[in-house]
């Protein structure tokens, strides 16, 4: 888990402006450094410019959905791609789509409590740190 003074850098992606602003505010108040992106292409741009510890990704977006966006990120970063926390109003698919070999993912169904999202982000980051050990 994160410790006092430790700030994780989050890339937060959602194509609904109000939700993106709410996630930005909520996660910033929880002590994270947030880099918002309004769609998949903007997310790829942010990922190229910022060091990111965890990606928080909406599933239903345009022009690319969250899964397609993560596939494109993996094509660019491979095994260095940070863990991804998917957010969706839909239940988790019975079988997650193929995103890239070794991509660490979590899935949170909306609505959720901020504390629940923080816990999942920290769990994903911990799993990513422990991979290969």
mmCIF file with all atom_site columns, N, CA and C in Angstrom, residues 5-65:
data_model
loop_
_atom_site.group_PDB
_atom_site.id
_atom_site.type_symbol
_atom_site.label_atom_id
_atom_site.label_alt_id
_atom_site.label_comp_id
_atom_site.label_asym_id
_atom_site.label_entity_id
_atom_site.label_seq_id
_atom_site.pdbx_PDB_ins_code
_atom_site.Cartn_x
_atom_site.Cartn_y
_atom_site.Cartn_z
_atom_site.occupancy
_atom_site.B_iso_or_equiv
_atom_site.pdbx_formal_charge
_atom_site.auth_seq_id
_atom_site.auth_comp_id
_atom_site.auth_asym_id
_atom_site.auth_atom_id
_atom_site.pdbx_PDB_model_num
ATOM 1   N N  . UNK A 1 5  ? 3.545   10.409 2.299   1.00 0.00 ? 5  UNK A N  1
ATOM 2   C CA . UNK A 1 5  ? 4.607   11.027 1.529   1.00 0.00 ? 5  UNK A CA 1
ATOM 3   C C  . UNK A 1 5  ? 4.828   10.370 0.174   1.00 0.00 ? 5  UNK A C  1
ATOM 4   N N  . UNK A 1 6  ? 4.200   9.211  -0.064  1.00 0.00 ? 6  UNK A N  1
ATOM 5   C CA . UNK A 1 6  ? 4.340   8.508  -1.329  1.00 0.00 ? 6  UNK A CA 1
ATOM 6   C C  . UNK A 1 6  ? 3.160   8.855  -2.210  1.00 0.00 ? 6  UNK A C  1
ATOM 7   N N  . UNK A 1 7  ? 3.438   9.426  -3.366  1.00 0.00 ? 7  UNK A N  1
ATOM 8   C CA . UNK A 1 7  ? 2.371   9.781  -4.301  1.00 0.00 ? 7  UNK A CA 1
ATOM 9   C C  . UNK A 1 7  ? 2.519   8.942  -5.543  1.00 0.00 ? 7  UNK A C  1
ATOM 10  N N  . UNK A 1 8  ? 1.481   8.218  -5.868  1.00 0.00 ? 8  UNK A N  1
ATOM 11  C CA . UNK A 1 8  ? 1.473   7.494  -7.131  1.00 0.00 ? 8  UNK A CA 1
ATOM 12  C C  . UNK A 1 8  ? 1.001   8.438  -8.232  1.00 0.00 ? 8  UNK A C  1
ATOM 13  N N  . UNK A 1 9  ? 1.575   8.291  -9.403  1.00 0.00 ? 9  UNK A N  1
ATOM 14  C CA . UNK A 1 9  ? 1.164   9.048  -10.574 1.00 0.00 ? 9  UNK A CA 1
ATOM 15  C C  . UNK A 1 9  ? 0.131   8.232  -11.327 1.00 0.00 ? 9  UNK A C  1
ATOM 16  N N  . UNK A 1 10 ? -1.049  8.812  -11.523 1.00 0.00 ? 10 UNK A N  1
ATOM 17  C CA . UNK A 1 10 ? -2.143  8.111  -12.189 1.00 0.00 ? 10 UNK A CA 1
ATOM 18  C C  . UNK A 1 10 ? -2.470  8.777  -13.521 1.00 0.00 ? 10 UNK A C  1
ATOM 19  N N  . UNK A 1 11 ? -2.620  7.960  -14.556 1.00 0.00 ? 11 UNK A N  1
ATOM 20  C CA . UNK A 1 11 ? -3.203  8.410  -15.806 1.00 0.00 ? 11 UNK A CA 1
ATOM 21  C C  . UNK A 1 11 ? -4.670  8.017  -15.727 1.00 0.00 ? 11 UNK A C  1
ATOM 22  N N  . UNK A 1 12 ? -5.566  9.005  -15.721 1.00 0.00 ? 12 UNK A N  1
ATOM 23  C CA . UNK A 1 12 ? -6.998  8.762  -15.583 1.00 0.00 ? 12 UNK A CA 1
ATOM 24  C C  . UNK A 1 12 ? -7.669  9.122  -16.903 1.00 0.00 ? 12 UNK A C  1
ATOM 25  N N  . UNK A 1 13 ? -8.375  8.132  -17.485 1.00 0.00 ? 13 UNK A N  1
ATOM 26  C CA . UNK A 1 13 ? -8.937  8.291  -18.822 1.00 0.00 ? 13 UNK A CA 1
ATOM 27  C C  . UNK A 1 13 ? -10.446 8.057  -18.789 1.00 0.00 ? 13 UNK A C  1
ATOM 28  N N  . UNK A 1 14 ? -11.200 9.062  -19.212 1.00 0.00 ? 14 UNK A N  1
ATOM 29  C CA . UNK A 1 14 ? -12.658 8.937  -19.319 1.00 0.00 ? 14 UNK A CA 1
ATOM 30  C C  . UNK A 1 14 ? -13.127 9.980  -20.321 1.00 0.00 ? 14 UNK A C  1
ATOM 31  N N  . UNK A 1 15 ? -14.038 9.579  -21.225 1.00 0.00 ? 15 UNK A N  1
ATOM 32  C CA . UNK A 1 15 ? -14.494 10.520 -22.244 1.00 0.00 ? 15 UNK A CA 1
ATOM 33  C C  . UNK A 1 15 ? -15.678 11.372 -21.795 1.00 0.00 ? 15 UNK A C  1
ATOM 34  N N  . UNK A 1 16 ? -16.170 11.140 -20.596 1.00 0.00 ? 16 UNK A N  1
ATOM 35  C CA . UNK A 1 16 ? -17.225 11.997 -20.047 1.00 0.00 ? 16 UNK A CA 1
ATOM 36  C C  . UNK A 1 16 ? -16.563 13.046 -19.161 1.00 0.00 ? 16 UNK A C  1
ATOM 37  N N  . UNK A 1 17 ? -16.645 14.306 -19.586 1.00 0.00 ? 17 UNK A N  1
ATOM 38  C CA . UNK A 1 17 ? -15.923 15.392 -18.929 1.00 0.00 ? 17 UNK A CA 1
ATOM 39  C C  . UNK A 1 17 ? -16.223 15.481 -17.433 1.00 0.00 ? 17 UNK A C  1
ATOM 40  N N  . UNK A 1 18 ? -17.500 15.385 -17.046 1.00 0.00 ? 18 UNK A N  1
ATOM 41  C CA . UNK A 1 18 ? -17.853 15.508 -15.628 1.00 0.00 ? 18 UNK A CA 1
ATOM 42  C C  . UNK A 1 18 ? -17.268 14.372 -14.795 1.00 0.00 ? 18 UNK A C  1
ATOM 43  N N  . UNK A 1 19 ? -17.265 13.172 -15.327 1.00 0.00 ? 19 UNK A N  1
ATOM 44  C CA . UNK A 1 19 ? -16.694 12.031 -14.602 1.00 0.00 ? 19 UNK A CA 1
ATOM 45  C C  . UNK A 1 19 ? -15.185 12.190 -14.489 1.00 0.00 ? 19 UNK A C  1
ATOM 46  N N  . UNK A 1 20 ? -14.543 12.629 -15.575 1.00 0.00 ? 20 UNK A N  1
ATOM 47  C CA . UNK A 1 20 ? -13.100 12.841 -15.542 1.00 0.00 ? 20 UNK A CA 1
ATOM 48  C C  . UNK A 1 20 ? -12.737 13.887 -14.492 1.00 0.00 ? 20 UNK A C  1
ATOM 49  N N  . UNK A 1 21 ? -13.485 14.990 -14.438 1.00 0.00 ? 21 UNK A N  1
ATOM 50  C CA . UNK A 1 21 ? -13.229 16.027 -13.436 1.00 0.00 ? 21 UNK A CA 1
ATOM 51  C C  . UNK A 1 21 ? -13.445 15.496 -12.024 1.00 0.00 ? 21 UNK A C  1
ATOM 52  N N  . UNK A 1 22 ? -14.488 14.700 -11.827 1.00 0.00 ? 22 UNK A N  1
ATOM 53  C CA . UNK A 1 22 ? -14.767 14.134 -10.506 1.00 0.00 ? 22 UNK A CA 1
ATOM 54  C C  . UNK A 1 22 ? -13.662 13.163 -10.086 1.00 0.00 ? 22 UNK A C  1
ATOM 55  N N  . UNK A 1 23 ? -13.220 12.308 -11.001 1.00 0.00 ? 23 UNK A N  1
ATOM 56  C CA . UNK A 1 23 ? -12.128 11.385 -10.683 1.00 0.00 ? 23 UNK A CA 1
ATOM 57  C C  . UNK A 1 23 ? -10.849 12.153 -10.370 1.00 0.00 ? 23 UNK A C  1
ATOM 58  N N  . UNK A 1 24 ? -10.557 13.188 -11.160 1.00 0.00 ? 24 UNK A N  1
ATOM 59  C CA . UNK A 1 24 ? -9.364  14.006 -10.936 1.00 0.00 ? 24 UNK A CA 1
ATOM 60  C C  . UNK A 1 24 ? -9.399  14.611 -9.533  1.00 0.00 ? 24 UNK A C  1
ATOM 61  N N  . UNK A 1 25 ? -10.499 15.251 -9.190  1.00 0.00 ? 25 UNK A N  1
ATOM 62  C CA . UNK A 1 25 ? -10.639 15.879 -7.877  1.00 0.00 ? 25 UNK A CA 1
ATOM 63  C C  . UNK A 1 25 ? -10.559 14.854 -6.751  1.00 0.00 ? 25 UNK A C  1
ATOM 64  N N  . UNK A 1 26 ? -11.304 13.776 -6.877  1.00 0.00 ? 26 UNK A N  1
ATOM 65  C CA . UNK A 1 26 ? -11.354 12.754 -5.831  1.00 0.00 ? 26 UNK A CA 1
ATOM 66  C C  . UNK A 1 26 ? -9.987  12.119 -5.595  1.00 0.00 ? 26 UNK A C  1
ATOM 67  N N  . UNK A 1 27 ? -9.319  11.740 -6.667  1.00 0.00 ? 27 UNK A N  1
ATOM 68  C CA . UNK A 1 27 ? -8.031  11.058 -6.516  1.00 0.00 ? 27 UNK A CA 1
ATOM 69  C C  . UNK A 1 27 ? -6.928  12.018 -6.087  1.00 0.00 ? 27 UNK A C  1
ATOM 70  N N  . UNK A 1 28 ? -6.998  13.274 -6.513  1.00 0.00 ? 28 UNK A N  1
ATOM 71  C CA . UNK A 1 28 ? -6.041  14.272 -6.038  1.00 0.00 ? 28 UNK A CA 1
ATOM 72  C C  . UNK A 1 28 ? -6.202  14.473 -4.532  1.00 0.00 ? 28 UNK A C  1
ATOM 73  N N  . UNK A 1 29 ? -7.457  14.519 -4.073  1.00 0.00 ? 29 UNK A N  1
ATOM 74  C CA . UNK A 1 29 ? -7.717  14.674 -2.631  1.00 0.00 ? 29 UNK A CA 1
ATOM 75  C C  . UNK A 1 29 ? -7.223  13.461 -1.845  1.00 0.00 ? 29 UNK A C  1
ATOM 76  N N  . UNK A 1 30 ? -7.111  12.326 -2.486  1.00 0.00 ? 30 UNK A N  1
ATOM 77  C CA . UNK A 1 30 ? -6.610  11.112 -1.835  1.00 0.00 ? 30 UNK A CA 1
ATOM 78  C C  . UNK A 1 30 ? -5.079  11.042 -1.873  1.00 0.00 ? 30 UNK A C  1
ATOM 79  N N  . UNK A 1 31 ? -4.436  12.070 -2.447  1.00 0.00 ? 31 UNK A N  1
ATOM 80  C CA . UNK A 1 31 ? -2.979  12.135 -2.424  1.00 0.00 ? 31 UNK A CA 1
ATOM 81  C C  . UNK A 1 31 ? -2.276  11.669 -3.685  1.00 0.00 ? 31 UNK A C  1
ATOM 82  N N  . UNK A 1 32 ? -3.024  11.379 -4.734  1.00 0.00 ? 32 UNK A N  1
ATOM 83  C CA . UNK A 1 32 ? -2.420  10.954 -5.989  1.00 0.00 ? 32 UNK A CA 1
ATOM 84  C C  . UNK A 1 32 ? -2.113  12.155 -6.880  1.00 0.00 ? 32 UNK A C  1
ATOM 85  N N  . UNK A 1 33 ? -1.111  12.008 -7.742  1.00 0.00 ? 33 UNK A N  1
ATOM 86  C CA . UNK A 1 33 ? -0.856  12.963 -8.806  1.00 0.00 ? 33 UNK A CA 1
ATOM 87  C C  . UNK A 1 33 ? -1.630  12.456 -10.013 1.00 0.00 ? 33 UNK A C  1
ATOM 88  N N  . UNK A 1 34 ? -2.576  13.242 -10.515 1.00 0.00 ? 34 UNK A N  1
ATOM 89  C CA . UNK A 1 34 ? -3.469  12.792 -11.585 1.00 0.00 ? 34 UNK A CA 1
ATOM 90  C C  . UNK A 1 34 ? -3.142  13.505 -12.898 1.00 0.00 ? 34 UNK A C  1
ATOM 91  N N  . UNK A 1 35 ? -3.006  12.706 -13.948 1.00 0.00 ? 35 UNK A N  1
ATOM 92  C CA . UNK A 1 35 ? -2.855  13.204 -15.312 1.00 0.00 ? 35 UNK A CA 1
ATOM 93  C C  . UNK A 1 35 ? -4.103  12.772 -16.081 1.00 0.00 ? 35 UNK A C  1
ATOM 94  N N  . UNK A 1 36 ? -5.059  13.683 -16.303 1.00 0.00 ? 36 UNK A N  1
ATOM 95  C CA . UNK A 1 36 ? -6.302  13.314 -16.968 1.00 0.00 ? 36 UNK A CA 1
ATOM 96  C C  . UNK A 1 36 ? -6.164  13.265 -18.486 1.00 0.00 ? 36 UNK A C  1
ATOM 97  N N  . UNK A 1 37 ? -6.968  12.398 -19.094 1.00 0.00 ? 37 UNK A N  1
ATOM 98  C CA . UNK A 1 37 ? -7.040  12.317 -20.555 1.00 0.00 ? 37 UNK A CA 1
ATOM 99  C C  . UNK A 1 37 ? -8.494  12.032 -20.928 1.00 0.00 ? 37 UNK A C  1
ATOM 100 N N  . UNK A 1 38 ? -8.994  12.731 -21.948 1.00 0.00 ? 38 UNK A N  1
ATOM 101 C CA . UNK A 1 38 ? -10.409 12.668 -22.307 1.00 0.00 ? 38 UNK A CA 1
ATOM 102 C C  . UNK A 1 38 ? -10.749 11.567 -23.314 1.00 0.00 ? 38 UNK A C  1
ATOM 103 N N  . UNK A 1 39 ? -9.737  10.844 -23.811 1.00 0.00 ? 39 UNK A N  1
ATOM 104 C CA . UNK A 1 39 ? -10.002 9.757  -24.750 1.00 0.00 ? 39 UNK A CA 1
ATOM 105 C C  . UNK A 1 39 ? -8.715  8.958  -24.953 1.00 0.00 ? 39 UNK A C  1
ATOM 106 N N  . UNK A 1 40 ? -8.821  7.904  -25.760 1.00 0.00 ? 40 UNK A N  1
ATOM 107 C CA . UNK A 1 40 ? -7.668  7.043  -25.995 1.00 0.00 ? 40 UNK A CA 1
ATOM 108 C C  . UNK A 1 40 ? -6.474  7.751  -26.621 1.00 0.00 ? 40 UNK A C  1
ATOM 109 N N  . UNK A 1 41 ? -6.671  8.515  -27.703 1.00 0.00 ? 41 UNK A N  1
ATOM 110 C CA . UNK A 1 41 ? -5.520  9.213  -28.284 1.00 0.00 ? 41 UNK A CA 1
ATOM 111 C C  . UNK A 1 41 ? -4.837  10.166 -27.291 1.00 0.00 ? 41 UNK A C  1
ATOM 112 N N  . UNK A 1 42 ? -5.619  10.885 -26.497 1.00 0.00 ? 42 UNK A N  1
ATOM 113 C CA . UNK A 1 42 ? -5.034  11.779 -25.483 1.00 0.00 ? 42 UNK A CA 1
ATOM 114 C C  . UNK A 1 42 ? -4.293  10.977 -24.416 1.00 0.00 ? 42 UNK A C  1
ATOM 115 N N  . UNK A 1 43 ? -4.797  9.783  -24.100 1.00 0.00 ? 43 UNK A N  1
ATOM 116 C CA . UNK A 1 43 ? -4.140  8.922  -23.112 1.00 0.00 ? 43 UNK A CA 1
ATOM 117 C C  . UNK A 1 43 ? -2.767  8.467  -23.617 1.00 0.00 ? 43 UNK A C  1
ATOM 118 N N  . UNK A 1 44 ? -2.676  8.102  -24.895 1.00 0.00 ? 44 UNK A N  1
ATOM 119 C CA . UNK A 1 44 ? -1.381  7.707  -25.451 1.00 0.00 ? 44 UNK A CA 1
ATOM 120 C C  . UNK A 1 44 ? -0.402  8.867  -25.396 1.00 0.00 ? 44 UNK A C  1
ATOM 121 N N  . UNK A 1 45 ? -0.886  10.074 -25.670 1.00 0.00 ? 45 UNK A N  1
ATOM 122 C CA . UNK A 1 45 ? -0.044  11.265 -25.607 1.00 0.00 ? 45 UNK A CA 1
ATOM 123 C C  . UNK A 1 45 ? 0.465   11.493 -24.185 1.00 0.00 ? 45 UNK A C  1
ATOM 124 N N  . UNK A 1 46 ? -0.432  11.401 -23.203 1.00 0.00 ? 46 UNK A N  1
ATOM 125 C CA . UNK A 1 46 ? -0.037  11.591 -21.795 1.00 0.00 ? 46 UNK A CA 1
ATOM 126 C C  . UNK A 1 46 ? 0.981   10.522 -21.380 1.00 0.00 ? 46 UNK A C  1
ATOM 127 N N  . UNK A 1 47 ? 0.731   9.272  -21.782 1.00 0.00 ? 47 UNK A N  1
ATOM 128 C CA . UNK A 1 47 ? 1.618   8.176  -21.400 1.00 0.00 ? 47 UNK A CA 1
ATOM 129 C C  . UNK A 1 47 ? 3.024   8.390  -21.960 1.00 0.00 ? 47 UNK A C  1
ATOM 130 N N  . UNK A 1 48 ? 3.112   9.003  -23.121 1.00 0.00 ? 48 UNK A N  1
ATOM 131 C CA . UNK A 1 48 ? 4.421   9.283  -23.723 1.00 0.00 ? 48 UNK A CA 1
ATOM 132 C C  . UNK A 1 48 ? 5.154   10.406 -22.983 1.00 0.00 ? 48 UNK A C  1
ATOM 133 N N  . UNK A 1 49 ? 4.401   11.289 -22.309 1.00 0.00 ? 49 UNK A N  1
ATOM 134 C CA . UNK A 1 49 ? 5.007   12.462 -21.661 1.00 0.00 ? 49 UNK A CA 1
ATOM 135 C C  . UNK A 1 49 ? 5.207   12.322 -20.157 1.00 0.00 ? 49 UNK A C  1
ATOM 136 N N  . UNK A 1 50 ? 4.456   11.431 -19.499 1.00 0.00 ? 50 UNK A N  1
ATOM 137 C CA . UNK A 1 50 ? 4.463   11.353 -18.036 1.00 0.00 ? 50 UNK A CA 1
ATOM 138 C C  . UNK A 1 50 ? 4.887   9.974  -17.555 1.00 0.00 ? 50 UNK A C  1
ATOM 139 N N  . UNK A 1 51 ? 5.577   9.949  -16.428 1.00 0.00 ? 51 UNK A N  1
ATOM 140 C CA . UNK A 1 51 ? 5.843   8.676  -15.759 1.00 0.00 ? 51 UNK A CA 1
ATOM 141 C C  . UNK A 1 51 ? 4.573   8.330  -14.982 1.00 0.00 ? 51 UNK A C  1
ATOM 142 N N  . UNK A 1 52 ? 4.009   7.178  -15.276 1.00 0.00 ? 52 UNK A N  1
ATOM 143 C CA . UNK A 1 52 ? 2.732   6.787  -14.692 1.00 0.00 ? 52 UNK A CA 1
ATOM 144 C C  . UNK A 1 52 ? 2.904   5.482  -13.934 1.00 0.00 ? 52 UNK A C  1
ATOM 145 N N  . UNK A 1 53 ? 2.329   5.415  -12.717 1.00 0.00 ? 53 UNK A N  1
ATOM 146 C CA . UNK A 1 53 ? 2.400   4.198  -11.907 1.00 0.00 ? 53 UNK A CA 1
ATOM 147 C C  . UNK A 1 53 ? 1.202   3.286  -12.127 1.00 0.00 ? 53 UNK A C  1
ATOM 148 N N  . UNK A 1 54 ? 0.023   3.876  -12.357 1.00 0.00 ? 54 UNK A N  1
ATOM 149 C CA . UNK A 1 54 ? -1.214  3.119  -12.569 1.00 0.00 ? 54 UNK A CA 1
ATOM 150 C C  . UNK A 1 54 ? -2.076  3.888  -13.566 1.00 0.00 ? 54 UNK A C  1
ATOM 151 N N  . UNK A 1 55 ? -2.769  3.140  -14.426 1.00 0.00 ? 55 UNK A N  1
ATOM 152 C CA . UNK A 1 55 ? -3.703  3.728  -15.384 1.00 0.00 ? 55 UNK A CA 1
ATOM 153 C C  . UNK A 1 55 ? -5.118  3.400  -14.929 1.00 0.00 ? 55 UNK A C  1
ATOM 154 N N  . UNK A 1 56 ? -5.971  4.414  -14.802 1.00 0.00 ? 56 UNK A N  1
ATOM 155 C CA . UNK A 1 56 ? -7.385  4.227  -14.475 1.00 0.00 ? 56 UNK A CA 1
ATOM 156 C C  . UNK A 1 56 ? -8.140  4.516  -15.769 1.00 0.00 ? 56 UNK A C  1
ATOM 157 N N  . UNK A 1 57 ? -8.811  3.486  -16.317 1.00 0.00 ? 57 UNK A N  1
ATOM 158 C CA . UNK A 1 57 ? -9.334  3.549  -17.683 1.00 0.00 ? 57 UNK A CA 1
ATOM 159 C C  . UNK A 1 57 ? -10.817 3.201  -17.740 1.00 0.00 ? 57 UNK A C  1
ATOM 160 N N  . UNK A 1 58 ? -11.617 4.139  -18.255 1.00 0.00 ? 58 UNK A N  1
ATOM 161 C CA . UNK A 1 58 ? -13.017 3.843  -18.531 1.00 0.00 ? 58 UNK A CA 1
ATOM 162 C C  . UNK A 1 58 ? -13.071 2.812  -19.657 1.00 0.00 ? 58 UNK A C  1
ATOM 163 N N  . UNK A 1 59 ? -14.068 1.938  -19.630 1.00 0.00 ? 59 UNK A N  1
ATOM 164 C CA . UNK A 1 59 ? -14.186 0.915  -20.663 1.00 0.00 ? 59 UNK A CA 1
ATOM 165 C C  . UNK A 1 59 ? -14.920 1.448  -21.887 1.00 0.00 ? 59 UNK A C  1
ATOM 166 N N  . UNK A 1 60 ? -16.073 2.095  -21.671 1.00 0.00 ? 60 UNK A N  1
ATOM 167 C CA . UNK A 1 60 ? -16.899 2.536  -22.789 1.00 0.00 ? 60 UNK A CA 1
ATOM 168 C C  . UNK A 1 60 ? -16.553 3.969  -23.170 1.00 0.00 ? 60 UNK A C  1
ATOM 169 N N  . UNK A 1 61 ? -15.741 4.116  -24.220 1.00 0.00 ? 61 UNK A N  1
ATOM 170 C CA . UNK A 1 61 ? -15.317 5.435  -24.693 1.00 0.00 ? 61 UNK A CA 1
ATOM 171 C C  . UNK A 1 61 ? -15.292 5.430  -26.217 1.00 0.00 ? 61 UNK A C  1
ATOM 172 N N  . UNK A 1 62 ? -15.160 6.624  -26.768 1.00 0.00 ? 62 UNK A N  1
ATOM 173 C CA . UNK A 1 62 ? -14.916 6.770  -28.193 1.00 0.00 ? 62 UNK A CA 1
ATOM 174 C C  . UNK A 1 62 ? -13.689 7.661  -28.369 1.00 0.00 ? 62 UNK A C  1
ATOM 175 N N  . UNK A 1 63 ? -12.918 7.614  -29.409 1.00 0.00 ? 63 UNK A N  1
ATOM 176 C CA . UNK A 1 63 ? -13.116 6.757  -30.565 1.00 0.00 ? 63 UNK A CA 1
ATOM 177 C C  . UNK A 1 63 ? -12.668 5.314  -30.326 1.00 0.00 ? 63 UNK A C  1
ATOM 178 N N  . UNK A 1 64 ? -11.825 5.083  -29.314 1.00 0.00 ? 64 UNK A N  1
ATOM 179 C CA . UNK A 1 64 ? -11.398 3.729  -28.971 1.00 0.00 ? 64 UNK A CA 1
ATOM 180 C C  . UNK A 1 64 ? -11.978 3.400  -27.609 1.00 0.00 ? 64 UNK A C  1
ATOM 181 N N  . UNK A 1 65 ? -12.408 2.155  -27.409 1.00 0.00 ? 65 UNK A N  1
ATOM 182 C CA . UNK A 1 65 ? -12.833 1.779  -26.063 1.00 0.00 ? 65 UNK A CA 1
ATOM 183 C C  . UNK A 1 65 ? -11.584 1.565  -25.186 1.00 0.00 ? 65 UNK A C  1
#
